[in-house]
mmCIF file of C-alpha atoms in Angstrom:
data_model
loop_
_atom_site.group_PDB
_atom_site.id
_atom_site.type_symbol
_atom_site.label_atom_id
_atom_site.label_comp_id
_atom_site.label_asym_id
_atom_site.label_seq_id
_atom_site.Cartn_x
_atom_site.Cartn_y
_atom_site.Cartn_z
ATOM 1 C CA GLN A 1 58.635 -96.969 -24.231
ATOM 2 C CA ILE A 2 55.709 -98.171 -22.458
ATOM 3 C CA SER A 3 55.782 -98.540 -18.820
ATOM 4 C CA GLU A 4 54.210 -101.754 -16.495
ATOM 5 C CA GLY A 5 51.463 -99.452 -15.628
ATOM 6 C CA GLY A 6 50.470 -99.245 -19.140
ATOM 7 C CA SER A 7 51.138 -95.780 -19.650
ATOM 8 C CA SER A 8 54.164 -94.358 -21.602
ATOM 9 C CA GLU A 9 57.089 -92.030 -20.328
ATOM 10 C CA ALA A 10 55.176 -88.907 -21.861
ATOM 11 C CA LYS A 11 52.177 -88.904 -19.848
ATOM 12 C CA LYS A 12 54.059 -89.413 -16.413
ATOM 13 C CA ARG A 13 55.690 -85.304 -17.056
ATOM 14 C CA PRO A 14 53.885 -82.896 -15.478
ATOM 15 C CA LYS A 15 51.434 -80.669 -17.940
ATOM 16 C CA LEU A 16 53.434 -77.726 -19.428
ATOM 17 C CA PRO A 17 52.387 -73.902 -18.755
ATOM 18 C CA LYS A 18 51.370 -72.525 -22.409
ATOM 19 C CA LEU A 19 54.328 -71.348 -24.272
ATOM 20 C CA PRO A 20 54.068 -67.434 -24.830
ATOM 21 C CA PRO A 21 54.010 -66.331 -28.273
ATOM 22 C CA ILE A 22 57.165 -67.133 -30.363
ATOM 23 C CA ASP A 23 58.138 -63.110 -32.083
ATOM 24 C CA ILE A 24 60.733 -64.639 -34.578
ATOM 25 C CA SER A 25 60.971 -61.047 -36.129
ATOM 26 C CA GLY A 26 62.518 -59.995 -32.091
ATOM 27 C CA GLN A 27 65.619 -62.305 -32.582
ATOM 28 C CA GLU A 28 66.667 -61.245 -36.392
ATOM 29 C CA GLY A 29 69.681 -59.435 -34.592
ATOM 30 C CA THR A 30 70.565 -62.724 -31.544
ATOM 31 C CA ALA A 31 70.379 -64.650 -34.981
ATOM 32 C CA ARG A 32 72.338 -62.415 -36.819
ATOM 33 C CA MET A 33 75.113 -62.193 -34.016
ATOM 34 C CA PHE A 34 75.423 -66.066 -33.833
ATOM 35 C CA VAL A 35 76.512 -66.050 -37.908
ATOM 36 C CA GLU A 36 78.806 -62.599 -37.379
ATOM 37 C CA LEU A 37 80.472 -64.130 -34.274
ATOM 38 C CA GLU A 38 80.778 -67.740 -34.823
ATOM 39 C CA TYR A 39 78.875 -68.808 -32.744
ATOM 40 C CA LEU A 40 76.932 -71.569 -34.761
ATOM 41 C CA ASN A 41 79.692 -74.163 -34.432
ATOM 42 C CA LEU A 42 80.612 -73.868 -30.603
ATOM 43 C CA ASN A 43 80.085 -76.745 -28.491
ATOM 44 C CA LEU A 44 77.101 -75.697 -26.198
ATOM 45 C CA MET A 45 78.404 -77.835 -23.184
ATOM 46 C CA ASP A 46 81.816 -76.355 -23.173
ATOM 47 C CA LYS A 47 82.672 -74.611 -19.538
ATOM 48 C CA VAL A 48 85.860 -72.982 -20.459
ATOM 49 C CA ASP A 49 85.789 -70.921 -23.407
ATOM 50 C CA GLY A 50 84.076 -67.467 -23.076
ATOM 51 C CA LYS A 51 83.046 -67.542 -26.665
ATOM 52 C CA THR A 52 80.842 -70.218 -25.535
ATOM 53 C CA LYS A 53 79.081 -69.057 -22.063
ATOM 54 C CA LYS A 54 78.568 -65.530 -24.106
ATOM 55 C CA ALA A 55 76.662 -67.662 -27.048
ATOM 56 C CA ARG A 56 74.642 -69.544 -24.014
ATOM 57 C CA HIS A 57 73.833 -66.243 -22.556
ATOM 58 C CA HIS A 58 72.414 -64.810 -25.073
ATOM 59 C CA LEU A 59 70.584 -67.415 -25.935
ATOM 60 C CA GLY A 60 68.961 -67.343 -22.877
ATOM 61 C CA ILE A 61 70.205 -70.147 -21.162
ATOM 62 C CA GLY A 62 72.558 -71.798 -18.797
ATOM 63 C CA ILE A 63 74.718 -75.317 -18.292
ATOM 64 C CA ALA A 64 72.012 -77.141 -17.463
ATOM 65 C CA GLU A 65 69.623 -76.003 -19.755
ATOM 66 C CA ALA A 66 72.203 -76.944 -22.805
ATOM 67 C CA ARG A 67 72.647 -80.136 -20.879
ATOM 68 C CA GLY A 68 69.161 -81.144 -21.405
ATOM 69 C CA ILE A 69 69.152 -79.646 -25.034
ATOM 70 C CA VAL A 70 71.800 -81.802 -25.783
ATOM 71 C CA LYS A 71 70.441 -85.243 -23.930
ATOM 72 C CA LEU A 72 67.379 -84.415 -25.735
ATOM 73 C CA THR A 73 68.818 -83.712 -29.245
ATOM 74 C CA ASP A 74 72.124 -85.179 -29.422
ATOM 75 C CA CYS A 75 73.361 -81.911 -30.878
ATOM 76 C CA GLU A 76 76.364 -80.279 -29.171
ATOM 77 C CA THR A 77 76.737 -77.020 -31.366
ATOM 78 C CA VAL A 78 73.628 -74.628 -32.497
ATOM 79 C CA LEU A 79 74.036 -75.088 -36.045
ATOM 80 C CA ASP A 80 73.593 -79.020 -34.994
ATOM 81 C CA LEU A 81 70.543 -77.931 -33.060
ATOM 82 C CA VAL A 82 69.412 -75.765 -35.997
ATOM 83 C CA HIS A 83 69.606 -78.611 -38.114
ATOM 84 C CA TRP A 84 67.950 -80.999 -35.770
ATOM 85 C CA TYR A 85 65.090 -78.124 -35.280
ATOM 86 C CA HIS A 86 64.363 -77.986 -39.027
ATOM 87 C CA ASP A 87 64.508 -81.248 -39.890
ATOM 88 C CA ASN A 88 62.487 -83.197 -37.456
ATOM 89 C CA PRO A 89 58.773 -83.596 -37.527
ATOM 90 C CA ILE A 90 56.576 -80.878 -35.959
ATOM 91 C CA SER A 91 55.308 -83.460 -33.943
ATOM 92 C CA THR A 92 56.732 -86.975 -32.320
ATOM 93 C CA ASP A 93 53.538 -89.498 -30.973
ATOM 94 C CA GLU A 94 52.490 -86.954 -28.169
ATOM 95 C CA ASN A 95 53.858 -83.924 -28.253
ATOM 96 C CA THR A 96 55.328 -81.021 -30.244
ATOM 97 C CA ILE A 97 58.624 -80.951 -31.008
ATOM 98 C CA ASN A 98 58.685 -77.150 -28.975
ATOM 99 C CA GLU A 99 57.433 -79.190 -26.208
ATOM 100 C CA GLU A 100 59.968 -81.762 -26.374
ATOM 101 C CA LEU A 101 62.236 -78.381 -26.295
ATOM 102 C CA GLN A 102 60.734 -76.891 -23.205
ATOM 103 C CA TYR A 103 60.419 -80.052 -21.189
ATOM 104 C CA ALA A 104 64.335 -80.352 -21.778
ATOM 105 C CA ILE A 105 64.780 -76.800 -20.982
ATOM 106 C CA GLY A 106 62.412 -76.420 -18.126
ATOM 107 C CA SER A 107 61.225 -72.651 -19.210
ATOM 108 C CA ALA A 108 58.439 -71.547 -21.789
ATOM 109 C CA GLN A 109 60.090 -67.910 -21.851
ATOM 110 C CA ARG A 110 63.431 -69.575 -22.759
ATOM 111 C CA THR A 111 61.988 -72.100 -24.776
ATOM 112 C CA ALA A 112 60.544 -69.500 -27.144
ATOM 113 C CA LYS A 113 63.338 -67.047 -27.130
ATOM 114 C CA ILE A 114 65.046 -70.526 -27.710
ATOM 115 C CA ILE A 115 62.844 -71.562 -31.423
ATOM 116 C CA ALA A 116 62.747 -67.666 -32.616
ATOM 117 C CA VAL A 117 66.537 -67.797 -32.663
ATOM 118 C CA LEU A 118 66.554 -71.284 -34.442
ATOM 119 C CA VAL A 119 63.668 -70.349 -36.873
ATOM 120 C CA ASN A 120 65.570 -67.116 -37.671
ATOM 121 C CA LEU A 121 68.825 -69.252 -37.955
ATOM 122 C CA GLY A 122 67.609 -71.779 -40.922
ATOM 123 C CA LEU A 123 66.201 -68.517 -42.407
ATOM 124 C CA LYS A 124 69.255 -67.192 -42.630
ATOM 125 C CA LEU A 125 71.584 -69.935 -43.235
ATOM 126 C CA GLY A 126 68.956 -71.343 -46.036
ATOM 127 C CA ILE A 127 67.299 -73.935 -44.222
ATOM 128 C CA ARG A 128 64.383 -75.130 -44.901
ATOM 129 C CA PRO A 129 61.820 -77.117 -42.137
ATOM 130 C CA VAL A 130 60.632 -80.509 -43.790
#
C-alpha cells in the first residue's frame, strides 16, 4: 500500500540485523518434540493452557512474539504456521518471508530458531515448500 509520500509501508520499517545462520539440524529434536507432545494444534495465543506456554517456550517466544506472528500470518496454531511458511513464496514484493517473520518477532536469533523448527516440522510432516 502506497502512502501519500509515495513510499511503501515496508520502506518505513527500520533496517533489520542480518539473520544468523539457520541451523536446521540443531532443531530436529524440537521438531520431533512438537509432534510427540502434540503441540502442533495448540493455539499460540492461549494464555492459560500450560501446554501452550511450554510450546511457546520451546519456540523461544513469548505472548508478544506470538501476537506478532498471528497478526502477520493469521495462523493460530503451529501446524497452520508450518503450512503458511511452506506454502508462501520465498519473497514478497520487497522482503523475504524470513524478514517478514523477523519484523513480526523482533529478534534475529528467535526468528532463526523458529525458521529452523518450521523447516524441520515441514520435513517431518511431509510438507514440501512451493
